[in-house]
Short mmCIF file of C-alpha atoms and ligand atoms in Angstrom, two decimals:
data_model
loop_
_atom_site.label_atom_id
_atom_site.label_comp_id
_atom_site.label_asym_id
_atom_site.label_seq_id
_atom_site.Cartn_x
_atom_site.Cartn_y
_atom_site.Cartn_z
CA MET A 1 183.91 292.44 41.62
CA ARG A 2 185.36 288.27 40.90
CA SER A 3 187.43 286.76 42.87
CA HIS A 4 188.20 283.08 41.69
CA GLN A 5 189.10 282.09 45.03
CA ASN A 6 185.23 282.07 46.08
CA TYR A 7 183.01 280.48 44.19
CA GLY A 8 180.60 280.67 46.98
CA LYS A 9 177.57 282.26 45.52
CA ILE A 10 177.01 281.26 41.84
CA THR A 11 174.43 278.17 43.02
CA ASP A 12 171.80 277.57 45.60
CA MET A 13 174.74 275.93 48.14
CA ALA A 14 178.26 276.52 49.32
CA ILE A 15 180.81 275.98 47.57
CA PRO A 16 184.18 274.14 48.50
CA SER A 17 187.00 275.29 47.25
CA THR A 18 188.69 273.08 43.74
CA SER A 19 191.26 272.09 45.29
CA ASP A 20 190.06 270.49 47.79
CA THR A 21 187.10 269.39 45.93
CA ALA A 22 188.93 267.67 43.46
CA ALA A 23 190.88 265.94 46.26
CA ARG A 24 187.83 264.32 47.32
CA VAL A 25 186.28 263.24 44.27
CA ALA A 26 189.62 261.51 43.70
CA LYS A 27 189.40 259.03 46.76
CA GLY A 28 186.54 258.58 45.11
CA GLU A 29 183.64 260.91 46.99
CA PRO A 30 180.48 262.23 45.04
CA TYR A 31 180.04 265.37 44.67
CA SER A 32 177.54 267.53 43.54
CA PHE A 33 175.75 271.41 42.91
CA SER A 34 172.95 272.58 41.32
CA PHE A 35 172.24 275.54 39.71
CA HIS A 36 169.38 277.12 37.45
CA TYR A 37 171.04 279.64 34.81
CA LEU A 38 174.52 278.93 33.39
CA SER A 39 176.24 282.53 34.27
CA GLU A 40 179.74 283.05 33.39
CA ASP A 41 180.12 282.76 36.62
CA VAL A 42 178.58 279.10 36.88
CA VAL A 43 180.89 278.07 33.69
CA ARG A 44 184.45 280.11 35.45
CA TYR A 45 183.73 277.22 38.20
CA ILE A 46 183.08 274.23 35.84
CA ASN A 47 185.91 275.43 34.03
CA ALA A 48 188.74 275.89 37.57
CA LEU A 49 187.22 273.26 39.03
CA PHE A 50 187.56 270.46 36.15
CA ALA A 51 190.97 272.18 35.49
CA LYS A 52 192.33 270.32 38.39
CA ILE A 53 190.27 266.54 38.24
CA LEU A 54 191.34 266.72 35.11
CA ALA A 55 195.17 267.17 36.30
CA GLY A 56 194.33 264.34 38.66
CA MET A 57 193.49 262.09 36.04
CA ASP A 58 196.67 263.13 34.03
CA GLN A 59 194.00 263.54 31.23
CA ILE A 60 195.16 267.74 31.29
CA PHE A 61 194.15 267.51 27.53
CA LEU A 62 191.26 267.05 27.44
CA LEU A 63 190.01 270.43 29.44
CA ASP A 64 189.77 272.56 26.09
CA THR A 65 186.52 269.39 23.97
CA PHE A 66 185.68 268.47 27.93
CA ILE A 67 184.66 271.86 28.93
CA THR A 68 182.99 273.25 25.89
CA ILE A 69 180.92 269.35 25.90
CA ILE A 70 179.75 270.00 29.73
CA ARG A 71 178.63 273.61 27.99
CA GLU A 72 176.57 272.27 25.56
CA ILE A 73 174.52 269.98 27.71
CA CYS A 74 174.48 272.35 30.17
CA ILE A 75 172.46 274.71 28.06
CA ASN A 76 170.00 272.04 26.93
CA ALA A 77 169.26 271.23 29.43
CA VAL A 78 168.89 274.53 31.25
CA LYS A 79 167.54 275.41 27.76
CA ALA A 80 164.80 272.88 28.87
CA ASN A 81 163.89 274.12 32.08
CA ALA A 82 163.50 277.96 30.48
CA LYS A 83 160.90 276.47 27.84
CA ARG A 84 159.17 275.19 30.77
CA VAL A 85 159.43 278.60 32.86
CA TYR A 86 158.65 280.47 29.03
CA PHE A 87 155.46 277.83 28.23
CA ARG A 88 153.55 278.98 31.96
CA THR A 89 154.35 282.44 31.83
CA ILE A 90 152.91 282.63 27.87
CA GLY A 91 149.79 280.33 29.47
CA ILE A 92 150.95 277.11 27.53
CA SER A 93 150.81 273.69 29.11
CA ILE A 94 154.22 272.01 27.16
CA ASP A 95 152.11 268.66 27.84
CA ASP A 96 149.43 269.94 24.87
CA ALA A 97 150.67 268.80 21.51
CA GLU A 98 148.47 270.88 20.40
CA SER A 99 149.19 273.84 21.12
CA TYR A 100 152.79 273.38 21.39
CA PRO A 101 153.93 274.07 18.02
CA GLU A 102 152.54 277.36 18.58
CA GLY A 103 154.15 277.76 22.18
CA ILE A 104 157.77 276.93 20.86
CA GLU A 105 156.98 279.49 18.02
CA MET A 106 157.18 281.84 20.37
CA PHE A 107 160.28 280.36 22.63
CA LYS A 108 162.20 280.57 19.20
CA LYS A 109 161.54 284.01 18.04
CA ASN A 110 161.43 285.80 21.86
CA VAL A 111 163.79 283.34 23.47
CA ILE A 112 166.33 281.79 21.77
CA GLY A 113 169.20 284.73 21.34
CA HIS A 114 168.07 286.42 24.53
CA PHE A 115 168.40 283.79 26.85
CA GLU A 116 169.60 285.74 29.55
CA THR A 117 165.90 287.35 29.62
CA MET A 118 165.58 284.11 31.27
CA GLU A 119 167.74 284.39 33.70
CA ALA A 120 165.14 286.09 36.40
CA GLY A 121 162.29 283.86 36.17
CA LEU A 122 165.25 280.75 35.83
CA LYS A 123 165.50 282.13 39.30
CA ASN A 124 162.62 282.33 40.66
CA SER A 125 161.35 278.64 39.45
CA ASP A 126 161.48 275.90 40.98
CA TYR A 127 163.43 274.89 37.69
CA ARG A 128 166.73 273.55 38.28
CA VAL A 129 170.31 271.96 37.24
CA SER A 130 171.96 269.47 39.20
CA PHE A 131 175.69 268.46 38.56
CA SER A 132 176.89 265.94 40.05
CA MET A 133 179.70 263.37 39.54
CA LYS A 134 181.76 260.34 40.86
CA ARG A 135 184.83 258.81 40.03
CA ASP A 136 184.57 254.44 39.68
CA GLN A 137 186.32 252.15 38.68
CA ASN A 138 186.54 253.08 35.15
CA GLY A 139 186.24 256.81 34.80
CA LEU A 140 184.55 260.06 36.34
CA VAL A 141 181.04 259.61 35.95
CA ILE A 142 179.11 262.83 35.33
CA GLN A 143 175.12 263.45 35.35
CA VAL A 144 173.55 266.62 35.00
CA LEU A 145 170.11 266.14 35.46
CA ASN A 146 167.29 269.17 34.88
CA ASN A 147 163.91 268.78 37.02
CA SER A 148 161.85 269.01 33.79
CA ILE A 149 160.68 265.70 31.56
CA ILE A 150 161.92 265.43 28.52
CA ARG A 151 158.80 265.84 25.91
CA PRO A 152 158.48 262.32 23.78
CA GLU A 153 159.05 264.82 20.67
CA GLU A 154 161.73 266.48 21.83
CA MET A 155 163.53 263.06 22.84
CA ALA A 156 162.54 261.84 19.24
CA ARG A 157 164.14 264.69 17.93
CA ILE A 158 167.02 264.23 20.05
CA SER A 159 167.82 260.81 19.34
CA MET A 160 167.69 261.13 15.75
CA ARG A 161 170.01 263.65 15.30
CA MET A 162 172.90 261.94 17.93
CA GLU A 163 172.28 258.84 15.21
CA LYS A 164 172.98 261.14 12.51
CA ALA A 165 175.88 262.70 13.48
CA ARG A 166 177.57 259.19 14.10
CA HIS A 167 178.30 258.79 10.55
CA TYR A 168 180.02 262.69 10.72
CA GLU A 169 183.41 261.79 9.31
CA ASP A 170 184.12 265.77 10.19
CA PHE A 171 182.40 268.43 10.24
CA SER A 172 182.34 270.62 7.29
CA GLU A 173 179.88 267.38 6.17
CA ALA A 174 177.37 268.12 9.41
CA TYR A 175 177.92 271.62 9.15
CA GLU A 176 175.59 272.62 6.58
CA GLU A 177 172.54 270.44 7.59
CA ILE A 178 172.32 272.08 10.87
CA TYR A 179 173.43 275.42 10.44
CA ASP A 180 170.05 276.77 9.55
CA ASP A 181 168.67 275.07 12.53
CA THR A 182 167.07 278.06 14.66
CA GLU A 183 166.63 276.53 17.89
CA GLY A 184 170.76 275.61 17.83
CA ALA A 185 169.92 272.24 19.59
CA GLY A 186 171.35 270.40 16.53
CA LEU A 187 174.74 272.16 16.11
CA GLY A 188 175.60 271.57 19.64
CA ILE A 189 174.40 267.39 19.40
CA VAL A 190 176.51 267.47 16.22
CA LEU A 191 178.99 268.98 18.19
CA THR A 192 179.04 266.58 20.97
CA VAL A 193 179.18 263.76 18.88
CA LEU A 194 182.20 265.47 17.02
CA LEU A 195 184.32 265.65 20.22
CA LEU A 196 183.44 262.97 21.65
CA LYS A 197 184.77 260.63 18.59
CA ASN A 198 187.98 262.81 18.28
CA SER A 199 189.17 263.32 21.98
CA GLY A 200 188.88 259.16 22.48
CA ILE A 201 186.28 259.71 24.96
CA GLY A 202 183.69 257.80 22.67
CA VAL A 203 180.28 258.16 21.62
CA GLU A 204 179.22 255.22 23.77
CA ASN A 205 179.62 257.41 27.06
CA TYR A 206 177.22 259.92 26.32
CA LYS A 207 173.37 259.02 26.78
CA ILE A 208 170.67 261.03 27.46
CA ILE A 209 167.60 259.68 30.28
CA ARG A 210 164.29 260.20 30.07
CA GLY A 211 163.37 259.59 33.93
CA GLU A 212 159.42 259.33 35.53
CA LYS A 213 160.18 263.19 36.75
CA ASP A 214 163.61 264.70 34.53
CA THR A 215 166.27 264.00 32.38
CA ARG A 216 169.16 262.78 33.31
CA THR A 217 172.06 263.03 30.65
CA LEU A 218 175.36 260.39 31.74
CA LEU A 219 178.45 261.23 30.37
CA VAL A 220 181.90 258.74 31.51
CA ILE A 221 185.53 260.48 31.11
CA PRO A 222 187.45 256.88 30.38
CA PHE A 223 190.54 256.31 32.25
CA GLU A 224 191.54 254.96 28.39
CA LEU A 225 191.06 257.08 25.47
CA ARG A 226 190.28 255.44 21.94
CA PRO A 227 192.75 256.56 19.89
CA GLN A 228 191.53 259.29 17.59
CA GLU A 229 188.51 258.28 15.01
CA ILE A 230 188.56 261.52 12.96
CA THR A 231 191.42 261.80 9.99
CA THR A 232 189.53 263.97 7.76
CA ARG A 233 190.61 265.39 4.16
CA ILE A 234 192.41 268.84 5.38
CA LYS A 235 193.93 267.36 7.97
CA LYS A 236 195.79 265.15 5.42
CA GLN A 237 196.70 267.95 3.88
CA ILE A 238 197.50 270.39 6.57
CA LEU A 239 200.00 267.09 6.78
CA ALA A 240 201.60 267.10 3.79
CA GLU A 241 201.91 270.61 3.53
CA VAL A 242 204.43 270.91 6.80
CA ASP A 243 206.57 268.31 5.17
CA GLY A 244 206.64 270.43 2.16
CA ILE A 245 207.74 273.85 4.31
CA PRO A 246 211.63 274.04 3.87
CA THR A 247 214.09 273.13 6.79
CA PHE A 248 216.06 276.79 7.87
CA PRO A 249 218.39 277.84 6.02
CA LYS A 250 222.14 276.42 6.19
CA ASN A 251 223.69 280.12 6.89
CA VAL A 252 220.94 280.00 9.14
CA LEU A 253 222.04 277.34 11.25
CA GLU A 254 225.01 277.63 11.19
CA LEU A 255 224.76 280.92 12.82
CA GLN A 256 222.17 279.89 15.81
CA ARG A 257 225.38 277.47 16.43
CA LEU A 258 227.41 279.75 17.19
CA CYS A 259 225.06 282.27 18.58
CA ALA A 260 224.92 279.79 20.99
CA ASN A 261 228.72 278.99 21.75
CA PRO A 262 230.06 281.40 24.03
CA ASP A 263 233.93 280.42 22.28
CA SER A 264 232.80 281.91 18.90
CA SER A 265 233.73 285.28 18.30
CA ILE A 266 231.51 288.90 16.78
CA GLY A 267 233.77 288.96 13.46
CA GLU A 268 231.92 285.23 12.87
CA ILE A 269 228.90 286.08 13.46
CA SER A 270 228.66 289.11 11.50
CA GLU A 271 230.57 288.15 8.28
CA LYS A 272 227.88 285.24 8.87
CA ILE A 273 225.36 288.10 9.19
CA THR A 274 226.57 289.81 6.34
CA ILE A 275 226.23 287.41 3.71
CA ASP A 276 221.96 288.06 4.32
CA PRO A 277 221.31 291.18 3.46
CA ALA A 278 217.31 290.81 4.51
CA LEU A 279 218.50 289.14 8.32
CA SER A 280 221.69 292.16 8.11
CA THR A 281 218.68 295.04 7.24
CA ASP A 282 216.53 293.77 10.24
CA VAL A 283 219.26 293.35 12.70
CA LEU A 284 220.39 297.02 12.01
CA LYS A 285 216.65 297.94 12.68
CA LEU A 286 216.43 296.29 15.99
CA ALA A 287 220.45 297.44 16.87
CA ASN A 288 218.63 301.08 16.31
CA SER A 289 215.08 300.49 17.80
CA ALA A 290 213.71 302.42 21.09
CA GLY A 291 214.78 299.11 22.80
CA PHE A 292 217.98 299.42 22.33
CA ILE A 293 219.16 302.98 22.48
CA SER A 294 222.73 303.68 22.83
CA GLY A 295 222.88 307.42 21.98
CA LYS A 296 224.09 307.03 18.64
CA ARG A 297 223.24 305.66 15.28
CA ILE A 298 224.45 302.00 14.76
CA GLU A 299 225.84 301.39 11.00
CA THR A 300 227.84 298.17 11.38
CA ILE A 301 226.67 294.64 12.00
CA PRO A 302 229.27 294.10 14.81
CA GLU A 303 228.54 296.99 16.38
CA ALA A 304 225.10 296.20 15.96
CA ILE A 305 225.29 292.57 17.63
CA LYS A 306 227.20 294.68 20.68
CA ASN A 307 224.48 296.85 20.91
CA ILE A 308 221.69 293.73 20.90
CA GLY A 309 223.51 291.08 22.23
CA LEU A 310 223.37 287.52 20.96
CA LYS A 311 220.16 285.95 22.78
CA ASN A 312 218.77 288.63 21.09
CA LEU A 313 220.45 288.11 17.80
CA ASN A 314 219.65 284.44 18.25
CA ALA A 315 215.74 285.35 18.67
CA ILE A 316 215.62 287.80 15.78
CA LEU A 317 217.26 285.15 13.64
CA LEU A 318 214.76 282.73 14.23
CA ALA A 319 211.77 285.17 14.00
CA THR A 320 212.99 286.54 10.66
CA SER A 321 213.68 283.58 9.28
CA ALA A 322 210.87 281.49 10.13
CA ARG A 323 208.60 285.15 8.67
CA SER A 324 210.54 284.84 5.23
CA ILE A 325 210.03 281.88 4.93
CA LEU A 326 206.52 281.75 5.44
CA ASP A 327 206.07 284.54 3.74
CA LYS A 328 207.76 283.05 0.42
CA ARG A 329 205.26 279.97 0.68
CA TYR A 330 201.89 281.51 1.74
CA THR A 331 199.97 284.88 1.13
CA ARG A 332 201.06 287.47 3.37
CA PHE A 333 199.71 287.36 6.12
CA GLU A 334 199.78 290.61 7.86
CA GLN A 335 197.54 290.79 10.59
CA ILE A 336 198.97 287.75 11.94
CA TRP A 337 201.86 288.91 12.29
CA ALA A 338 200.80 292.35 13.78
CA HIS A 339 199.06 290.33 15.98
CA CYS A 340 202.40 288.54 16.51
CA ASN A 341 204.10 291.54 17.14
CA HIS A 342 201.60 292.62 19.53
CA VAL A 343 201.32 289.67 21.81
CA ALA A 344 205.32 289.76 21.75
CA PHE A 345 205.69 292.71 23.57
CA TYR A 346 202.97 291.79 25.83
CA ALA A 347 205.00 288.52 26.41
CA ARG A 348 207.98 290.86 26.88
CA GLY A 349 206.78 293.04 29.04
CA ILE A 350 205.01 290.59 31.29
CA ALA A 351 208.37 288.64 31.84
CA ILE A 352 210.01 292.28 32.37
CA LYS A 353 207.70 292.99 35.20
CA PHE A 354 207.45 290.09 36.92
CA LYS A 355 211.06 289.45 36.59
CA LEU A 356 211.24 286.37 35.02
CA ALA A 357 214.57 288.11 34.05
CA ARG A 358 215.90 284.69 32.84
CA MET A 359 213.71 284.61 30.08
CA VAL A 360 212.54 288.24 28.63
CA GLU A 361 214.06 287.49 25.46
CA ASN A 362 212.74 284.09 24.73
CA ALA A 363 208.85 285.35 25.87
CA PHE A 364 209.35 288.53 23.18
CA LEU A 365 210.11 285.44 20.61
CA ALA A 366 207.76 282.91 21.85
CA GLY A 367 205.54 285.84 21.04
CA LEU A 368 206.41 286.72 18.04
CA LEU A 369 206.20 283.04 16.92
CA HIS A 370 202.92 281.37 19.13
CA ASP A 371 200.92 281.26 15.68
CA LEU A 372 202.96 279.97 13.42
CA GLY A 373 200.85 277.40 12.68
CA LYS A 374 197.51 279.71 11.66
CA ILE A 375 199.28 280.56 8.79
CA ILE A 376 199.27 276.87 7.52
CA MET A 377 196.04 276.54 9.30
CA LEU A 378 194.69 279.19 7.06
CA SER A 379 196.77 278.38 3.95
CA THR A 380 194.89 275.60 2.94
CA ASP A 381 191.44 275.49 3.61
CA LEU A 382 190.13 278.84 4.03
CA GLY A 383 185.99 278.10 3.92
CA THR A 384 186.36 275.87 6.55
CA THR A 385 188.36 277.88 8.80
CA ASN A 386 185.94 281.16 8.54
CA LYS A 387 183.08 278.62 9.60
CA ILE A 388 185.02 277.40 12.18
CA ALA A 389 185.42 281.44 13.09
CA ASP A 390 181.48 282.01 12.66
CA ILE A 391 180.81 279.16 15.33
CA VAL A 392 183.43 280.29 17.82
CA LYS A 393 182.30 283.51 17.73
CA ASP A 394 178.45 282.57 18.87
CA ARG A 395 179.10 279.95 21.24
CA LYS A 396 181.35 281.32 23.56
CA ILE A 397 183.90 278.72 22.62
CA ARG A 398 186.67 278.79 24.79
CA THR A 399 189.68 279.13 22.27
CA SER A 400 189.10 278.29 18.65
CA THR A 401 191.29 274.99 19.36
CA VAL A 402 187.94 272.82 19.74
CA MET A 403 186.90 274.17 17.09
CA GLU A 404 189.84 273.83 14.44
CA GLU A 405 190.10 269.48 16.09
CA ILE A 406 186.64 268.23 14.49
CA SER A 407 186.14 270.29 12.21
CA VAL A 408 189.43 269.70 10.85
CA GLY A 409 191.45 267.44 12.95
CA ILE A 410 194.53 269.52 14.39
CA SER A 411 193.98 272.48 16.04
CA HIS A 412 197.03 275.99 13.93
CA ALA A 413 198.69 275.29 18.03
CA ASN A 414 199.96 271.42 16.67
CA ILE A 415 200.29 272.15 13.71
CA GLY A 416 202.61 275.27 14.64
CA GLU A 417 204.31 272.32 17.07
CA MET A 418 204.93 270.26 14.28
CA LEU A 419 207.35 273.13 12.11
CA ALA A 420 208.53 274.33 15.07
CA GLY A 421 209.71 270.69 16.04
CA LYS A 422 210.75 270.40 11.92
CA TRP A 423 212.68 273.51 12.26
CA GLY A 424 214.47 272.66 15.44
CA PHE A 425 213.88 275.15 17.47
CA PRO A 426 214.44 274.99 21.50
CA ASP A 427 212.33 273.12 23.98
CA TYR A 428 210.75 276.13 25.31
CA LEU A 429 209.60 277.90 22.05
CA VAL A 430 207.67 274.52 20.60
CA GLU A 431 206.64 273.84 23.97
CA ALA A 432 205.38 277.62 24.56
CA ILE A 433 204.22 276.97 20.01
CA ARG A 434 202.44 274.04 20.84
CA CYS A 435 200.13 275.27 24.92
CA HIS A 436 199.46 278.81 23.62
CA HIS A 437 195.96 277.73 23.92
CA THR A 438 196.13 275.04 26.61
CA PRO A 439 198.67 276.78 29.36
CA LEU A 440 198.26 273.14 31.98
CA ASN A 441 199.27 271.11 28.96
CA ALA A 442 202.86 272.59 29.37
CA VAL A 443 205.29 270.96 31.10
CA GLU A 444 206.28 272.29 34.73
CA LYS A 445 210.00 272.96 32.99
CA HIS A 446 208.62 275.75 30.63
CA ARG A 447 205.84 276.95 32.69
CA ASP A 448 207.15 280.37 33.04
CA ILE A 449 207.32 281.07 29.49
CA VAL A 450 204.05 279.09 28.63
CA PHE A 451 201.96 281.37 30.40
CA THR A 452 203.37 284.40 29.54
CA VAL A 453 202.73 283.74 26.23
CA TYR A 454 199.57 283.01 27.00
CA LEU A 455 198.55 285.54 29.37
CA ALA A 456 199.78 288.14 26.49
CA ASN A 457 197.89 286.23 23.59
CA ILE A 458 194.79 286.85 26.33
CA MET A 459 195.29 290.29 26.52
CA CYS A 460 195.36 291.23 22.98
CA GLY A 461 192.16 288.64 22.66
CA ILE A 462 190.95 290.67 24.41
CA GLU A 463 191.81 293.90 23.01
CA SER A 464 190.31 292.41 19.27
CA ARG A 465 186.82 291.39 21.66
CA ARG A 466 187.84 287.14 20.77
CA TYR A 467 188.11 286.69 24.32
CA GLN A 468 186.75 287.70 28.02
CA LEU A 469 188.53 287.79 30.56
CA TYR A 470 186.48 284.85 32.42
CA TYR A 471 188.15 282.32 29.31
CA ALA A 472 191.29 282.66 31.00
CA GLU A 473 192.36 280.26 33.46
CA ASP A 474 192.48 280.53 37.16
CA GLU A 475 195.63 278.99 37.87
CA VAL A 476 197.72 280.65 35.04
CA LEU A 477 195.91 284.44 37.17
CA ALA A 478 197.80 282.73 40.19
CA ARG A 479 200.79 282.46 39.54
CA PHE A 480 200.62 285.94 38.46
CA ALA A 481 199.15 287.31 41.22
CA LEU A 482 196.64 288.05 38.58
CA SER A 483 193.51 286.28 40.42
CA SER A 484 191.51 290.07 41.27
CA ASP A 485 189.87 291.47 37.96
CA ALA A 486 191.51 294.28 39.50
CA ALA A 487 194.72 292.98 39.05
CA PHE A 488 194.62 291.65 35.75
CA ASN A 489 192.86 295.45 34.28
CA GLU A 490 195.64 297.02 35.60
CA LEU A 491 198.59 295.39 33.80
CA HIS A 492 196.88 294.93 30.96
CA ALA A 493 196.51 298.95 30.66
CA GLU A 494 199.67 299.60 32.43
CA LEU A 495 201.57 297.10 29.00
CA LYS A 496 198.28 298.70 26.65
CA THR A 497 199.76 301.89 27.02
CA ALA A 498 203.14 301.10 26.64
CA TYR A 499 202.27 299.55 23.19
CA ASP A 500 200.16 302.74 22.15
CA THR A 501 202.51 304.46 22.64
CA ARG A 502 205.92 302.94 21.35
CA VAL A 503 208.37 303.99 18.83
CA GLU A 504 209.36 301.26 16.38
FE1 FE2 B 1 196.45 281.02 17.82
FE1 FE2 B 2 197.22 284.55 19.32
#
């Protein structure tokens, strides 16, 4: 069983705690570790470490982008080593220009796509990847070194791809060209370059250097980021789309004010609800659902309000209106709403479990609305988003938001945030929508709710096989005392049983 606190066994040397390391790096001390294979544990370690280091640099918003870049760099380094180990096993010298093409064909056929078969070979070889970093006056300097010398042909191909990638404006341009690349190296470089441009780190801060005995990739995360360089056609289209979405109906806004005001009477509120038949139906349905058993069937709106309470009423108001506006405008995305209901159920369960009583209803509502932006994203350009989903699945990128940002220029979380702002949603809800894939970006004040929705979303993602537990942020798991797999799985199983046996 894995322990989040102890990464000591993953690399060649004992690993100190990520907090200690981050503190040392912040003081300007150099830090390095090495590994032979990029296992899930190594990725987890890098995630946890950089979550702390970037937070210390006030650049936590870069985390997902950064992790994706680092992952690509490390994969390339391990792959270069693996190539050499493989050539050795098949008895071909990597420096022999004549038999190189034959060897590389075999490597593509037998190793690419079955990379785990190289783990043991790499472990027993003298090939290593060493990862080091040091903070200087410009920013954080990272070096990933592998002790195999890059061949001139390999170097030429990398330079050519980097040069090409610099000129791509967005991912759709690059996509066709690189998709067929069997080695996948082209895709990795294009991804990296687009991420560097889009994050403001800048392409000039990424270099591959051919040394005499090794190959080094240098990456500098500058303290001063440049403004985003990518504005895509799709992004413009999306912004215009959000602009065109209607505001909340007056009736609903008025109702929300009434719910928030302790002096309002139930009679007043009931009257307003009765005007809206869809809303009346939802309120009655909710009051009669399993969550609010009162013994007898509730037939009137005033009774319903008494039964569910004003907080719940406010939540149902917001969710119903948001959904009905979007459903009128776009094709119905049943799958997304079903997912949102699922997340909402888990978020409520987590809030109850951890005695976050003040925010049970809010957590439920945030779950219901967390993926609002996805509907707009999917409505705008299905072609691109499908391609994104494709690539994300293959490359084990932690969240789809990184890929959305580089291919579209904006993520569904940010689209949702804009819409939530436009609709005047309360702060906690805007924050939960904005940070549901990047919880460490959330302000402290709203972390309970953001982390709750994040966790609920991870659980649903695990069930639909889009996520794995090791993607989850250590800090979030620790906050809920779920740092061991067993504790997490136990809670997940408990919520899943409740969900599977729920009565609607
Ligand atoms: Fe999402
Ligand atoms: Fe989601």
